[in-house]
Amino acid sequence: MFRSWSQNTGCNVGLTVVTLDGDETVGHVTLYGADPEDRCATPAVIVGAPHQGRGLGTDAVRTLLDYGFAELGLHRIELTVLGEDLPALAASRKAGFTEEGCRREAAFRHGRRQDHVQTGVLAREHLATERTAAAG
């Protein structure tokens, strides 16, 4: 399934997430909906349950951001996170996303209404973060 998602046709880009030694597939990340005029896209992240909480998703998202900004020339990458998904919110912050707003009770999940937290990162912000990390 991941191979079909990673065919990278059109404006969508998908990458399979593997362990650092490359021995095990742990998930998938993709950038979709890239608009050539606005130069904005949305990521999707899947990390299998046995591999969550190890920083693999955050590392994969950072790689996806690097690719989106450096190779695709994107200006903005935006992500919507469920407000009650605290690990996903923390991971998005750690990857460099900034919370920009909240769509109150925009989703119905697990039998109740939940907020959508809108987040985004701009190319210049990501580049500044990368420079700081390289200098430190």
PDB file of C-alpha atoms in Angstrom, residues 72-123:
ATOM      1  CA  LEU A  72       9.299  21.784  -4.271  1.00  0.00           C
ATOM      2  CA  GLY A  73       9.731  25.485  -3.519  1.00  0.00           C
ATOM      3  CA  LEU A  74       6.708  25.610  -1.227  1.00  0.00           C
ATOM      4  CA  HIS A  75       6.009  28.746   0.794  1.00  0.00           C
ATOM      5  CA  ARG A  76       3.696  27.226   3.425  1.00  0.00           C
ATOM      6  CA  ILE A  77       2.811  23.806   4.789  1.00  0.00           C
ATOM      7  CA  GLU A  78      -0.342  23.592   6.888  1.00  0.00           C
ATOM      8  CA  LEU A  79      -1.688  20.881   9.141  1.00  0.00           C
ATOM      9  CA  THR A  80      -4.962  20.332  11.005  1.00  0.00           C
ATOM     10  CA  VAL A  81      -4.774  18.386  14.281  1.00  0.00           C
ATOM     11  CA  LEU A  82      -7.582  17.204  16.550  1.00  0.00           C
ATOM     12  CA  GLY A  83      -7.521  19.357  19.672  1.00  0.00           C
ATOM     13  CA  GLU A  84      -7.659  16.358  22.004  1.00  0.00           C
ATOM     14  CA  ASP A  85      -4.755  14.605  20.257  1.00  0.00           C
ATOM     15  CA  LEU A  86      -2.105  15.995  22.602  1.00  0.00           C
ATOM     16  CA  PRO A  87       0.744  13.795  21.275  1.00  0.00           C
ATOM     17  CA  ALA A  88       0.045  14.970  17.698  1.00  0.00           C
ATOM     18  CA  LEU A  89      -0.084  18.607  18.809  1.00  0.00           C
ATOM     19  CA  ALA A  90       3.226  18.209  20.667  1.00  0.00           C
ATOM     20  CA  ALA A  91       4.817  16.493  17.660  1.00  0.00           C
ATOM     21  CA  SER A  92       3.638  19.255  15.305  1.00  0.00           C
ATOM     22  CA  ARG A  93       5.156  21.911  17.592  1.00  0.00           C
ATOM     23  CA  LYS A  94       8.383  19.931  17.824  1.00  0.00           C
ATOM     24  CA  ALA A  95       8.530  19.737  14.004  1.00  0.00           C
ATOM     25  CA  GLY A  96       8.187  23.539  13.787  1.00  0.00           C
ATOM     26  CA  PHE A  97       4.476  24.137  13.242  1.00  0.00           C
ATOM     27  CA  THR A  98       2.817  27.127  14.914  1.00  0.00           C
ATOM     28  CA  GLU A  99      -0.775  27.009  16.145  1.00  0.00           C
ATOM     29  CA  GLU A 100      -2.733  29.554  14.124  1.00  0.00           C
ATOM     30  CA  GLY A 101      -6.308  29.051  15.203  1.00  0.00           C
ATOM     31  CA  CYS A 102      -9.057  26.700  16.230  1.00  0.00           C
ATOM     32  CA  ARG A 103     -12.182  25.534  14.439  1.00  0.00           C
ATOM     33  CA  ARG A 104     -14.345  24.752  17.440  1.00  0.00           C
ATOM     34  CA  GLU A 105     -16.163  21.406  17.417  1.00  0.00           C
ATOM     35  CA  ALA A 106     -15.424  20.909  13.706  1.00  0.00           C
ATOM     36  CA  ALA A 107     -14.984  17.131  13.952  1.00  0.00           C
ATOM     37  CA  PHE A 108     -17.039  14.290  15.361  1.00  0.00           C
ATOM     38  CA  ARG A 109     -14.670  11.572  16.609  1.00  0.00           C
ATOM     39  CA  HIS A 110     -14.997   8.871  19.257  1.00  0.00           C
ATOM     40  CA  GLY A 111     -18.634   9.760  19.892  1.00  0.00           C
ATOM     41  CA  ARG A 112     -18.128  13.457  20.621  1.00  0.00           C
ATOM     42  CA  ARG A 113     -17.335  16.801  19.046  1.00  0.00           C
ATOM     43  CA  GLN A 114     -13.693  17.867  18.928  1.00  0.00           C
ATOM     44  CA  ASP A 115     -11.878  20.996  17.831  1.00  0.00           C
ATOM     45  CA  HIS A 116      -9.652  21.236  14.786  1.00  0.00           C
ATOM     46  CA  VAL A 117      -6.431  23.079  15.616  1.00  0.00           C
ATOM     47  CA  GLN A 118      -5.004  24.801  12.550  1.00  0.00           C
ATOM     48  CA  THR A 119      -1.200  24.880  12.393  1.00  0.00           C
ATOM     49  CA  GLY A 120       1.299  26.012   9.798  1.00  0.00           C
ATOM     50  CA  VAL A 121       4.945  26.589   9.073  1.00  0.00           C
ATOM     51  CA  LEU A 122       6.436  28.998   6.535  1.00  0.00           C
ATOM     52  CA  ALA A 123       9.569  28.336   4.511  1.00  0.00           C
TER      53      ALA A 123
END
